[in-house]
Structures are given as C-alpha cells and as structure tokens.
Amino acid sequence: MYDDIIHLAMDQQLLTEIRERDAANYKKMPFWKELQNSANTSQLEQKLMSEKQLTFEKIFFKEPVGYHLMKSFLINEHSVDKAVFLSDVEVFKTLQDPRAREQVASKIFSRFCAPQKEEDIWNIDSRNQGLSVFEKIEDVNGKEGKGDDIKQKKKKKFVEHRIEEQQHHEEKDTDPLKYRMSLLTENTNNIGVYGRPIERLKKRIEEEAIVNKEIFNEVAEEVINDLRLDVFPRFVKSRWYQMYLRCQAYIEEKSQTVTIRDFYQMRMLGRGAFGVVNACKKKDTGKLYAMKQINKKRVQGTDSIEAIMSERNFLADIGIGANDCRFVTSLKYAFMDESTLYLVLDLMIGGDLKYHLNHEKVFNEERSRFYAAQVLLGLEHIHNKHIVYRDLKLENVLMDDKGNIKLSDLGLAVRMRDERGEKKRFVDTPAHLEGMRGGGARFFFPSTSPKKKKKMWFILECRFLCGKKPFQSVRRNRAREPQKDDKQRNQTAELDRNVVEMEPSFPLEYFSANARSLVKGLLCKNPRKRLGANGIHEIKQHPWFDSADFGLLEAGYLDPPFIPSLDEIHAEGQQSIGRPPQDDMFNKLRITPEFEKSLEGFTYINKVIIQEEIVEVLKKVNSLEGKRQGHHQDNTAGDLPPYIDNALQPNGERQSCMARCLVV
C-alpha cells in the first residue's frame, strides 16, 4: 500500500513537470539567477577574441545562443528574415531525401526570395517575420488599441529600412516619388537580394531534376556578406551582445563537468540488462531528460565494457544539437560516480511502441505506414554514420509528445568499417541476422551503395500490422510457463530454424495486397533478391509507401496519426519494472583499477545542448515578460539585466571590447 502511494506520487510529479514545461517561472531557475550576477565579462571577451571565437561565422552559424540573440537583434532591425533564411538553408543541406530537398527548396524560395506583393509590403503582420519554413504558423492574439500605434511606428520604420536597403541594388530614378514607390513595389523580397542571383536560383529550382544541396549558395553568400559587414558591427554594440557574453561565461563554467547532483531524479521508466532508466530534470535550466543508469559492477562482472563504450560513442556520433536526426535519440551528457555510469538522453514522453501495441493490439495501415517510414529514415541516418543498428524491436522505438518516433538503444550496434576503413566482420545467430531476436520481429535486408561499394543492412519494423511475430510457432502463442534451461535452448534452436526455413503467413484481415508484397520482399531468403538489395530507394518506392511523402516527413511537415495523452504515463507501472535479473550476485564484486582505467573517455558534455537549454530559458523568460506586460514582445532576448562595468557609452549602454575595436 505504501509503495503504491509513492509510485502514484512519482507519476503525478512527472506528469506535472511535463504539463507545466511552458508555464514554469523560468526567472527562478538557477541559470537565470547566475546570469544576473555575471556582470563583468571583459576578461572573457578578450580571451575569446584572442582565440578568434567572436567572429560572425562562429557566433551565427555554430552557436544556438549566438544565433538566437542575433535573430533577436535583427527583429528590431526588421531584417530577421535574413537570419532565418540562412538557418533554413543550413537545415536544407542536411536533408537526405531528394524529394525533401525539392519541396523544401520551393518553400524557402517562396518564403524568402520571391518578390512580394504590394499589399504584403504594407501589411507587416502578413509577412510572418522570423518564421522558418520548418515551423508551423501559430496564431498570436494581441490586444487592439495601443498596439495599433506600435504597428504604425513599426510600419514606418520598416518602409524606411526597405528604401535604404534597396538603394544598394538599383539606380535612382529622376522622379523621387516614382523612385520611392518603385522601391516598395518591384522585386522586393524578404532578404534584400535581387536581380540575376534570384533569377538563376528560380530557374535551377524549376528545371533541375534533382535539387543540389548547394543550390542556395550564391544567394546565401550575398546575405552572409550583408550580415557580416553591416549587421554584425552593430550587433556587437548592442545589449544582445552583452547577453551573449554573459551566456558564454555561464557555458564556460558549466561545460567543465556534470555530475548526478546537477539533476533531479524522477519516475523510473524502464530497465535494461545493466540497470534502469529514469526521467530526470536538469536543475539549472529545468530541461527534462531520460537518464540511463548502468551498474558498474554488472558491467565488470559480465565483461561488457566494450559494449557500453561502443553505445556511448555511437550515441554521441548520431548528431549534435540542431543537426540531430529527428528519428534517432542522441547523447546529451555522460558521466559517472563510484558505482554507476550515467547516459542522459532525449525524454520520449509518449513511451515505446510495445506499450501502445499491447494496449491497442494492432495499428491501422495508415499509422503503421507512418511509423515504418520514420523508422526507415532513422535507419538511413544511422547507416550514413557507418553504423549497423542490429536491435530494432518495439521496445526500442520511442514516441515523443507530438506522436513522432525515434530509434533508441545502440547497445548492440557495430561499425561497418574499422579505423583503417576496412570492412568489419561480425558473427550472430540466424534469428538475429535474418529477422528476429526475442522481444520483437525485425526484418533485415542488405543493400549495396554504388558510391561507397559497401554492404549495408536496412531494418524495417512491421509487427504492428498484425500484432504477431512472423516466425513464432503455434507453441509460442500459448501462455508462457516456467521453462528449464534445456527447453529454452530448444525453443531458441526452433526459432533459428523457423527463420531459415519457415514461410510466414499474412492473414488477409491484417495485410493488404501491397503490405503482403512489402513484407514478403523484405523477408526474401535470397539476400540478392531481397527488397532493398539495390538501395534504400527500392523500399521507399514500393507501392505500399505511395501515400507516404518521405520528403515532407523528413522535413517535419507531416502530422502524426496519433498524439499521446499528457494525462497519463505511457510506460509500465513501476511495480512491474523490477530489478535486472541476478542483480544481487554482483553486489560483492569489487571494482578494479583496470576497469576504471578502461572507462577513460566515457564522460561527455554536448556544449550545443547546453546552449539550446539556455535559448529555451531565454524564450520562456521573454514569454513571461510579454504576458506580464500584456502584449507580445519582439525582443526574444528577455528581460536583460543591467550592465555594471565601466565601458559605458553616453546613452548608458556598455561598449564592448569588440565594439571599441571596430570604431575607426
């Protein structure tokens, strides 16, 4: 009874944290309080300048905090679309699917490069300043009356800025009035680039069969030059730059070390072979994560250090910050104490697909197709990193709060090539290599990349179509009874034999004709004839995926068919999770110095993630300030603290070392 009350309280604690993420008072966060106290940043600025860390390219392209604060500065300059355009182009270059590049290229051109209509120029709100093509438009309900006066002032300032900007690109007409009107009605776009570069870009988007990743380079270079030579010198004289330095001071301090004391631990979400997974909250920024806790003694006792270090390295390699694949979890932090190894990962609030399938028995074909397509894109990203996943099962496909899924747990993954670039060989059971292993059905199919000439394995999860494993025998469908070791070995041998010899059935009530064709192709015994043998495009082009737009899916435009409720925990009850089997047998084991030495390099801090946490706090603080003042603020830097050092300009603002260096 007591345990039930504790478990219920922990469930409610996690649900409250999830629901109140946007409503929390971020001004009470330790990060914000420390930011208020970091007044003198001159020494840090001089240090960063000497290391050439305060360049436009470094601040704008490499640091989320720098990009966010420069974007905030540009909002007041009515040039924020230039920053968003460059950011969208960088994301565009990461898209793997040719259809995704084609569709997103058209959206970027239409949003930023196409000439504006006259009514859009005068209507500031219709321009959706600062809106990325990867963001969904949300309605903002502002107050009338006084806000209209503010809009008129913004309109006047915006028009003056447009006229000044256009003067760099066109010659003046003899009639001043005619000239001023033509500047506002002809060839005006959101990024201030006109003429032949835009014409060439439009022609390439319309005519090229496959849109090249570098298609925006010419136009982007003009925007970069404008920001570097005109905007950046003014940015370093602004209060946003001072906020940037304060954030850098905080990052310098916090990126040195992370320990378990930096997190609040919450409800247990699951367990694995070496320990448990808990939800957790980072104390300084309030960010929610999942924390995988691995028992050191169990790792040493089972001689599994190589597997643990491989998983840590693979999770770190998957992606960094904004360049993470949206379909694979990645590592945020890794650290250890005397008894435990910790991996901090994405918190997937929606639970895993096994939990949902157990509750719903089967998924309809639309939902199955959506998950299968996202799994396929996740595997494509993993294989592009030269990693073989090898452990696709329902428990390892996790769902976020929006209903999108990510692959997790790279504990069984291997690299396809060694340090010298040579192919690596690995040995496994027929059941694992051909299709399934224990908890869920997995379908493996090889592919040869014509460019890299390497054998790759693509995996597709489709058990959710019928709720059954394709190679299980009739006996496996019966209720499980306690088995002796010899009987378990017999069942494993039977499973291996079924994978090699058995032809699975596809009941008509679950599988459409195209679904049967897809699964049969993936389960073909002959690897040379197996679907996907000539590349992942074979699978994407299968008729079952005709209604799945991989381009829009990769770009994040498609809405999931199911959104998990935030009123319940999508995981098994804590009393059902239990401890790893035979956990007590390792308690008396003593950690050896050799084992500790083998853990060198385990610690990991993703500095980009720290910056993204800071940006989230800055946005939340600004949102709270906007609500307090009764209007929507353009200044997304938040309520900036006062400057208290000596380098002040006549207007009371601090002049930075960088700004003084730029004064001629």
XYZ file of C-alpha atoms in Angstrom:
664
model
C 0.000 0.000 0.000
C 2.793 2.394 0.940
C 4.693 1.588 -2.271
C 1.563 2.223 -4.328
C 1.193 5.682 -2.792
C 4.846 6.501 -3.508
C 4.515 5.312 -7.110
C 1.349 7.351 -7.614
C 3.061 10.459 -6.242
C 6.032 9.960 -8.584
C 3.687 9.530 -11.547
C 1.929 12.779 -10.701
C 5.244 14.575 -10.228
C 6.396 13.634 -13.729
C 3.037 14.465 -15.319
C 3.048 17.868 -13.615
C 6.559 18.608 -14.882
C 5.547 17.614 -18.418
C 2.348 19.665 -18.469
C 3.886 22.753 -16.870
C 7.016 22.983 -19.016
C 5.717 26.128 -20.710
C 4.119 27.604 -17.598
C 7.099 27.341 -15.234
C 8.617 30.539 -13.865
C 11.987 30.382 -15.568
C 13.161 33.523 -13.787
C 13.543 31.353 -10.698
C 15.878 28.956 -12.494
C 19.483 28.899 -11.200
C 20.730 29.713 -14.706
C 18.802 32.988 -14.844
C 19.874 33.999 -11.348
C 23.532 33.347 -12.145
C 23.163 35.266 -15.389
C 22.029 38.316 -13.432
C 25.168 38.158 -11.303
C 27.719 37.738 -14.119
C 28.316 41.444 -14.631
C 31.905 41.906 -15.818
C 32.655 39.877 -18.942
C 35.590 41.920 -20.271
C 38.211 39.293 -19.460
C 36.186 36.531 -21.089
C 35.626 38.709 -24.144
C 39.341 39.394 -24.512
C 40.077 35.681 -24.133
C 37.527 34.725 -26.799
C 38.832 37.438 -29.120
C 42.383 36.140 -28.778
C 41.112 32.652 -29.641
C 39.170 34.050 -32.639
C 35.898 32.797 -31.174
C 33.974 36.051 -31.664
C 33.690 36.002 -35.442
C 30.385 36.380 -37.250
C 30.602 32.839 -38.643
C 31.266 31.314 -35.216
C 28.548 33.210 -33.358
C 25.872 32.998 -36.031
C 26.356 29.530 -37.518
C 27.950 27.469 -34.742
C 26.199 28.582 -31.564
C 22.451 28.398 -30.848
C 22.757 31.208 -28.275
C 24.571 33.441 -30.750
C 22.045 32.760 -33.496
C 19.112 33.356 -31.156
C 20.436 36.695 -29.880
C 21.444 37.919 -33.341
C 17.967 36.986 -34.525
C 16.523 38.958 -31.601
C 18.648 41.950 -32.592
C 17.508 41.665 -36.219
C 13.841 41.698 -35.210
C 14.246 45.316 -34.159
C 16.138 45.953 -37.408
C 13.289 44.439 -39.474
C 15.822 42.107 -41.079
C 15.176 38.952 -39.091
C 14.219 37.010 -42.231
C 17.841 37.169 -43.364
C 18.915 35.195 -40.312
C 16.077 32.696 -40.626
C 16.803 32.224 -44.341
C 20.424 31.272 -43.640
C 19.369 28.941 -40.833
C 16.812 27.238 -43.079
C 19.420 26.815 -45.813
C 21.742 25.077 -43.334
C 18.947 22.672 -42.348
C 18.084 22.180 -46.033
C 21.635 20.975 -46.695
C 21.208 18.179 -44.136
C 18.150 16.679 -45.864
C 18.933 13.265 -47.332
C 15.812 12.586 -49.382
C 15.834 14.232 -52.865
C 12.084 14.857 -52.642
C 12.588 16.606 -49.326
C 15.171 18.932 -50.878
C 12.910 19.628 -53.855
C 9.905 20.529 -51.711
C 11.809 22.496 -49.087
C 13.775 24.406 -51.747
C 10.498 25.610 -53.257
C 9.209 26.644 -49.839
C 12.408 28.535 -48.987
C 12.323 30.363 -52.314
C 8.653 31.267 -51.940
C 9.096 32.374 -48.330
C 12.274 34.450 -48.649
C 13.339 35.013 -52.270
C 10.175 35.506 -54.322
C 9.092 39.131 -54.973
C 6.470 40.357 -52.528
C 3.074 41.694 -53.400
C 2.444 45.354 -52.679
C -0.225 44.586 -50.075
C 2.211 42.304 -48.229
C 4.809 45.058 -48.044
C 2.422 47.409 -46.276
C 0.893 44.706 -44.107
C 3.610 43.858 -41.592
C 1.683 41.021 -39.952
C 1.177 39.131 -43.223
C 4.916 38.779 -43.686
C 5.311 36.445 -40.680
C 8.712 37.883 -39.883
C 11.111 35.419 -38.325
C 9.093 32.347 -39.312
C 11.110 29.383 -40.543
C 9.756 27.133 -43.283
C 10.262 24.299 -40.795
C 7.947 25.913 -38.248
C 4.183 25.719 -38.205
C 2.330 29.027 -38.167
C 0.591 29.704 -34.876
C -1.973 32.436 -34.325
C -0.943 35.127 -31.857
C -3.837 37.043 -30.308
C -2.634 40.540 -29.498
C -4.526 43.435 -27.909
C -6.042 46.218 -30.012
C -5.878 49.972 -29.433
C -2.429 50.875 -28.211
C -0.933 48.022 -30.178
C -2.144 49.629 -33.426
C 0.014 52.696 -32.758
C 3.013 50.446 -32.255
C 2.288 48.700 -35.562
C 2.143 52.049 -37.383
C 5.539 53.037 -35.977
C 6.963 49.667 -36.980
C 5.496 50.067 -40.463
C 7.122 53.476 -40.902
C 10.482 52.184 -39.693
C 10.171 49.104 -41.896
C 9.414 51.181 -45.018
C 12.391 53.451 -44.339
C 14.599 50.395 -43.929
C 13.324 48.913 -47.208
C 14.128 52.093 -49.120
C 17.623 52.268 -47.660
C 18.229 48.579 -48.385
C 17.070 48.750 -51.989
C 19.458 51.618 -52.750
C 22.325 49.130 -52.726
C 20.817 47.207 -55.652
C 19.152 49.683 -58.067
C 19.956 53.089 -59.533
C 17.844 56.077 -58.565
C 15.117 57.381 -60.874
C 14.922 61.105 -61.681
C 11.451 61.297 -60.134
C 11.920 60.879 -56.331
C 8.276 59.946 -55.691
C 8.229 57.422 -58.515
C 11.536 56.042 -57.280
C 10.333 55.624 -53.701
C 7.170 53.815 -54.811
C 9.044 51.542 -57.211
C 11.390 50.524 -54.428
C 8.449 49.220 -52.453
C 6.549 47.505 -55.249
C 9.119 45.985 -57.619
C 11.382 42.996 -56.953
C 11.152 43.361 -53.188
C 11.717 40.223 -51.152
C 12.406 39.374 -47.532
C 16.194 39.019 -47.694
C 17.209 42.023 -49.788
C 18.819 40.080 -52.651
C 17.567 40.871 -56.157
C 18.344 40.509 -59.832
C 20.270 37.750 -61.541
C 21.125 35.625 -58.472
C 17.409 35.249 -57.716
C 16.585 34.579 -61.368
C 19.261 31.882 -61.607
C 18.068 30.290 -58.376
C 14.460 30.210 -59.555
C 15.455 28.642 -62.866
C 17.506 25.920 -61.176
C 14.699 25.013 -58.759
C 12.226 24.755 -61.637
C 14.449 22.868 -64.085
C 16.841 20.623 -62.142
C 15.638 17.042 -61.842
C 17.486 16.574 -58.535
C 17.903 19.678 -56.405
C 21.534 20.055 -55.348
C 22.340 20.740 -51.696
C 24.402 23.781 -52.729
C 21.643 25.410 -54.792
C 21.229 28.377 -52.403
C 24.950 29.111 -52.042
C 25.084 32.145 -54.342
C 22.134 33.910 -52.731
C 23.181 32.867 -49.229
C 26.651 34.329 -49.762
C 25.159 37.756 -50.508
C 23.044 37.603 -47.357
C 26.053 36.483 -45.308
C 28.145 39.389 -46.589
C 25.390 41.829 -45.670
C 25.101 40.437 -42.139
C 28.853 40.212 -41.661
C 29.716 43.708 -42.916
C 26.648 45.701 -41.897
C 24.669 43.958 -39.153
C 27.385 42.279 -37.086
C 29.319 45.512 -36.273
C 26.083 46.987 -34.921
C 25.225 43.801 -33.049
C 28.468 43.899 -31.019
C 27.494 47.377 -29.768
C 24.087 46.214 -28.583
C 22.722 44.784 -25.347
C 22.088 41.473 -27.100
C 25.832 41.061 -27.480
C 26.249 41.706 -23.756
C 23.716 38.983 -23.055
C 25.671 36.711 -25.387
C 28.862 37.277 -23.362
C 27.042 36.558 -20.118
C 25.710 33.317 -21.564
C 29.210 32.400 -22.725
C 30.540 32.971 -19.218
C 27.916 30.583 -17.887
C 28.670 27.993 -20.585
C 32.414 28.194 -19.862
C 31.721 27.343 -16.233
C 29.083 24.646 -16.700
C 30.720 22.807 -19.593
C 33.665 21.722 -17.464
C 31.888 18.991 -15.540
C 28.440 17.473 -14.997
C 27.509 15.203 -12.087
C 24.440 13.464 -10.732
C 23.984 16.458 -8.400
C 23.025 18.565 -11.432
C 19.803 16.571 -11.905
C 16.609 15.825 -10.030
C 15.703 12.175 -10.496
C 12.075 11.254 -11.068
C 9.982 8.241 -12.008
C 11.542 5.014 -13.270
C 10.590 4.453 -16.916
C 12.107 1.046 -17.614
C 15.072 -1.228 -17.152
C 17.634 -2.946 -19.297
C 20.304 -5.582 -18.925
C 22.629 -3.316 -16.919
C 20.344 -1.002 -14.981
C 17.325 1.287 -15.100
C 16.093 4.350 -16.989
C 14.622 7.259 -15.034
C 13.090 10.555 -16.040
C 15.145 13.466 -14.738
C 15.202 17.263 -14.683
C 18.292 19.423 -15.067
C 18.371 21.739 -12.087
C 19.782 24.889 -13.676
C 17.564 25.083 -16.788
C 14.595 22.842 -15.957
C 15.095 20.687 -19.067
C 13.589 17.183 -18.890
C 15.651 14.182 -19.992
C 15.834 10.406 -19.657
C 18.753 9.089 -17.606
C 20.096 5.605 -18.247
C 21.858 4.326 -15.117
C 24.288 1.451 -15.607
C 25.635 -0.630 -12.729
C 29.447 -0.627 -12.898
C 29.756 -3.942 -11.071
C 27.396 -5.643 -13.502
C 29.387 -4.278 -16.447
C 32.652 -5.539 -14.961
C 31.157 -8.868 -13.901
C 29.786 -9.577 -17.372
C 32.870 -8.238 -19.175
C 30.707 -5.762 -21.109
C 32.843 -2.626 -21.034
C 33.398 -2.692 -24.805
C 29.644 -2.791 -25.464
C 28.981 0.098 -23.058
C 31.719 2.291 -24.530
C 30.523 1.492 -28.051
C 26.980 2.537 -27.189
C 28.236 5.767 -25.637
C 30.311 6.542 -28.742
C 27.516 5.696 -31.178
C 25.003 7.870 -29.317
C 27.476 10.759 -29.380
C 28.146 10.255 -33.103
C 24.481 10.246 -34.130
C 24.165 14.023 -34.018
C 24.888 17.268 -32.215
C 22.242 19.773 -31.248
C 20.227 21.104 -34.163
C 21.892 18.607 -36.518
C 20.459 15.643 -34.633
C 18.419 13.268 -36.731
C 14.798 13.756 -35.743
C 14.309 9.967 -35.883
C 17.175 8.771 -33.630
C 17.895 9.591 -29.987
C 21.313 11.075 -29.251
C 23.565 11.603 -26.257
C 23.362 14.845 -24.276
C 25.603 14.096 -21.281
C 27.617 11.146 -19.961
C 29.261 10.961 -16.532
C 29.924 8.528 -13.703
C 30.318 8.189 -9.963
C 31.771 5.437 -7.770
C 29.094 2.867 -8.587
C 27.160 3.969 -11.669
C 27.560 5.105 -15.271
C 25.017 7.671 -16.493
C 23.827 8.373 -20.044
C 21.479 11.366 -20.406
C 19.249 11.130 -23.489
C 16.059 12.543 -25.003
C 12.978 12.054 -22.839
C 10.376 10.409 -25.071
C 7.163 11.195 -23.243
C 4.948 9.010 -25.429
C 6.552 5.728 -24.347
C 7.545 2.879 -26.678
C 5.585 1.137 -29.413
C 5.392 -2.102 -27.447
C 3.393 -0.316 -24.749
C 0.967 1.123 -27.313
C 0.672 -2.110 -29.292
C -0.077 -4.084 -26.127
C -2.922 -1.681 -25.393
C -4.288 -1.420 -28.941
C -3.449 -4.947 -30.237
C -2.845 -3.717 -33.824
C -2.283 -0.413 -35.641
C -4.216 0.513 -38.745
C -2.333 0.672 -42.032
C -2.037 4.468 -42.080
C -0.451 4.545 -38.654
C 1.765 1.563 -39.463
C 2.981 3.266 -42.632
C 3.826 6.483 -40.761
C 5.919 4.645 -38.149
C 7.583 2.403 -40.740
C 8.596 5.443 -42.806
C 10.080 7.230 -39.782
C 11.948 4.072 -38.753
C 13.323 3.789 -42.279
C 14.577 7.390 -42.206
C 16.164 6.801 -38.805
C 17.965 3.719 -40.078
C 19.137 5.619 -43.141
C 20.710 8.228 -40.859
C 22.389 5.549 -38.722
C 23.781 3.772 -41.777
C 25.074 7.054 -43.175
C 27.163 7.185 -39.993
C 28.581 3.743 -40.970
C 26.788 2.048 -38.068
C 24.722 -1.165 -38.171
C 21.846 -0.957 -35.672
C 21.032 -4.695 -35.120
C 18.465 -4.266 -32.348
C 15.236 -2.981 -33.838
C 12.305 -4.045 -31.688
C 9.154 -2.438 -30.380
C 10.751 -1.530 -27.038
C 13.443 0.486 -28.844
C 11.066 2.591 -30.942
C 10.105 5.521 -28.707
C 7.410 8.172 -29.168
C 7.639 11.856 -28.257
C 4.819 14.069 -27.011
C 3.848 15.020 -30.591
C 3.496 11.397 -31.765
C 6.732 11.159 -33.772
C 9.087 8.260 -33.115
C 12.818 7.809 -32.612
C 15.073 4.781 -32.541
C 16.902 4.235 -29.264
C 19.404 1.895 -27.588
C 22.510 1.344 -29.692
C 23.967 -1.201 -27.280
C 24.190 -3.927 -29.938
C 25.266 -1.655 -32.795
C 28.562 -2.179 -34.634
C 30.608 -0.124 -37.056
C 30.739 -1.342 -40.629
C 34.376 -0.325 -41.036
C 37.341 -0.170 -38.695
C 39.716 2.756 -38.161
C 41.573 1.884 -41.385
C 38.360 1.994 -43.420
C 38.243 -1.762 -43.964
C 35.063 -3.805 -43.690
C 34.488 -5.417 -40.313
C 33.069 -8.893 -39.881
C 30.718 -9.846 -37.101
C 29.048 -13.089 -36.107
C 25.480 -13.516 -34.951
C 22.646 -16.014 -34.780
C 20.393 -16.700 -37.769
C 17.451 -15.353 -35.774
C 19.214 -12.061 -35.165
C 20.606 -11.626 -38.647
C 17.561 -12.795 -40.544
C 14.721 -11.295 -38.709
C 14.006 -11.505 -35.040
C 15.522 -11.840 -31.644
C 13.496 -12.342 -28.515
C 11.149 -9.430 -27.968
C 10.072 -8.323 -31.432
C 10.028 -9.068 -35.126
C 12.704 -7.349 -37.171
C 13.313 -7.628 -40.858
C 16.847 -7.186 -42.157
C 17.702 -6.615 -45.763
C 21.088 -5.859 -47.313
C 21.853 -3.081 -49.717
C 24.903 -2.117 -51.667
C 25.746 1.548 -52.026
C 27.025 2.132 -55.589
C 29.202 5.029 -54.443
C 30.691 3.516 -51.309
C 30.502 -0.103 -52.502
C 29.719 -1.380 -49.054
C 27.160 -3.801 -47.794
C 24.558 -2.182 -45.567
C 21.686 -3.578 -43.543
C 18.309 -1.888 -43.586
C 15.754 -2.871 -40.990
C 12.015 -2.348 -41.034
C 9.628 -2.924 -38.142
C 6.163 -4.066 -39.234
C 4.933 -6.293 -36.436
C 2.307 -3.672 -35.595
C 0.272 -4.618 -38.679
C -0.965 -7.863 -37.136
C 0.408 -7.842 -33.579
C 2.286 -11.125 -34.060
C 5.833 -12.223 -34.758
C 6.287 -13.723 -38.218
C 8.403 -16.728 -37.217
C 6.834 -17.836 -33.951
C 5.404 -21.349 -33.863
C 1.989 -22.322 -32.547
C 3.537 -23.345 -29.267
C 4.974 -19.840 -28.850
C 1.467 -18.397 -28.937
C 0.421 -20.256 -25.824
C 0.655 -18.769 -22.364
C 4.214 -18.923 -21.158
C 5.112 -21.356 -18.412
C 8.317 -21.630 -16.398
C 10.897 -23.269 -18.639
C 14.055 -25.137 -17.815
C 17.315 -24.176 -19.482
C 17.267 -27.113 -21.905
C 13.742 -26.287 -23.067
C 14.691 -22.645 -23.556
C 17.639 -23.739 -25.672
C 15.323 -25.952 -27.712
C 12.999 -23.013 -28.309
C 15.928 -20.865 -29.452
C 17.024 -23.581 -31.856
C 13.460 -23.851 -33.149
C 13.341 -20.093 -33.688
C 16.618 -20.175 -35.622
C 15.272 -22.998 -37.784
C 11.993 -21.164 -38.410
C 13.819 -18.041 -39.546
C 15.783 -20.003 -42.129
C 13.095 -22.443 -43.282
C 9.635 -21.154 -42.365
C 7.479 -19.101 -44.740
C 5.357 -16.759 -42.602
C 1.665 -16.282 -43.309
C -0.052 -12.933 -43.864
C -3.744 -13.010 -42.844
C -5.983 -11.067 -45.215
C -7.732 -9.291 -42.349
C -4.449 -7.581 -41.420
C -2.398 -7.321 -44.620
C -3.466 -5.579 -47.802
C -2.006 -6.774 -51.102
C 0.693 -4.087 -51.045
C 1.510 -4.794 -47.397
C 1.980 -8.501 -48.152
C 4.172 -7.644 -51.119
C 6.346 -5.347 -48.991
C 6.868 -7.801 -46.130
C 7.471 -10.747 -48.460
C 10.072 -8.708 -50.294
C 11.831 -7.821 -47.052
C 11.772 -11.443 -45.835
C 13.078 -12.967 -49.051
C 15.557 -15.729 -48.135
C 17.890 -14.835 -51.002
C 19.675 -11.606 -49.988
C 20.404 -10.714 -53.618
C 16.692 -10.743 -54.437
C 15.565 -9.169 -51.174
C 13.773 -5.823 -51.373
C 16.376 -3.120 -50.770
C 19.290 -5.090 -52.220
C 19.953 -2.232 -54.651
C 19.467 0.606 -52.200
C 17.009 2.159 -49.801
C 15.196 3.834 -52.703
C 13.728 0.422 -53.607
C 11.851 0.339 -50.320
C 10.746 3.966 -50.480
C 9.384 3.402 -53.982
C 7.375 0.304 -53.065
C 3.618 0.788 -53.742
C 2.826 0.402 -50.026
C 4.649 3.705 -49.456
C 2.944 5.545 -52.344
C 0.909 7.678 -49.936
C 3.940 8.378 -47.704
C 5.776 11.564 -48.638
C 9.297 10.921 -47.352
C 10.337 14.450 -48.272
C 7.713 16.170 -46.142
C 8.209 13.590 -43.402
C 11.959 14.199 -43.168
C 11.397 17.962 -43.174
C 8.917 17.623 -40.290
C 5.803 18.841 -42.119
C 3.539 15.823 -41.610
C 1.310 15.469 -38.553
C 1.471 12.093 -36.782
C -1.709 9.970 -36.923
C -1.684 9.563 -33.128
C -0.775 12.002 -30.335
C -0.198 10.525 -26.861
C -2.141 11.999 -23.971
C -0.209 14.064 -21.424
C -2.595 12.942 -18.689
C -1.024 9.519 -18.271
C 2.377 7.846 -18.102
C 2.922 5.768 -21.230
C 5.019 3.110 -19.530
C 4.523 0.049 -17.388
C 3.779 0.573 -13.709
C 6.872 0.940 -11.554
C 5.975 -2.181 -9.581
C 6.081 -4.151 -12.855
C 9.539 -2.957 -13.868
C 11.521 -4.598 -11.084
C 15.280 -5.051 -10.987
C 17.598 -6.639 -13.554
C 17.787 -10.432 -13.082
C 20.504 -11.802 -10.784
C 21.408 -8.280 -9.656
C 22.459 -9.440 -6.169
C 25.238 -11.682 -7.465
C 27.351 -8.624 -8.366
C 26.982 -6.759 -5.061
C 30.121 -8.255 -3.522
C 32.212 -7.592 -6.608
C 34.999 -5.038 -6.146
C 35.663 -2.512 -8.912
C 39.258 -2.920 -10.102
C 41.666 -0.126 -11.135
C 41.959 -1.764 -14.556
C 38.207 -1.479 -15.043
C 38.223 2.192 -14.008
C 41.030 2.856 -16.464
C 39.004 1.272 -19.269
C 36.311 3.913 -18.628
C 38.581 6.787 -19.625
C 36.800 8.873 -22.215
C 33.321 7.937 -21.006
C 32.483 11.462 -19.773
C 30.748 13.591 -22.398
C 29.193 17.065 -22.411
C 27.365 18.288 -25.501
C 28.031 22.045 -25.447
C 25.458 22.649 -28.164
C 22.812 21.092 -25.922
C 23.790 23.455 -23.083
C 23.272 26.362 -25.471
C 19.901 25.018 -26.597
C 18.820 24.760 -22.962
C 19.828 28.406 -22.450
C 17.918 29.524 -25.547
C 14.824 27.756 -24.244
C 15.094 29.622 -20.935
C 15.582 32.972 -22.716
C 12.470 32.348 -24.795
C 10.417 31.344 -21.765
C 11.533 34.393 -19.774
C 10.567 36.619 -22.673
C 7.200 34.910 -22.968
C 6.540 35.509 -19.276
C 7.551 39.159 -19.639
C 5.241 39.527 -22.619
C 2.305 38.125 -20.661
C 3.133 40.319 -17.664
C 3.204 43.454 -19.816
C 0.065 42.434 -21.673
C 1.466 42.216 -25.200
C 3.589 40.059 -27.449
C 7.218 41.213 -27.426
C 9.513 41.258 -30.414
C 12.555 41.159 -28.144
C 13.119 37.451 -27.601
C 16.237 38.070 -25.538
C 14.049 38.526 -22.499
C 14.402 40.956 -19.625
C 18.087 41.828 -19.919
C 19.950 42.592 -16.671
C 21.679 45.972 -16.139
C 25.343 46.404 -17.033
C 27.559 47.411 -14.155
C 31.079 47.702 -15.541
C 32.932 50.787 -16.705
C 32.811 50.603 -20.514
C 29.646 52.696 -20.893
C 28.565 54.751 -23.859
C 26.955 58.198 -23.392
C 23.496 56.634 -23.664
C 24.257 54.339 -20.732
C 24.918 51.170 -22.733
C 28.143 49.277 -22.292
C 30.587 49.374 -25.186
C 32.271 46.015 -25.576
C 35.912 45.384 -26.381
C 34.815 44.146 -29.798
C 32.811 47.323 -30.398
C 35.754 49.527 -29.402
C 37.976 47.592 -31.810
C 35.502 48.284 -34.622
C 35.455 52.041 -34.033
C 37.504 53.802 -36.715
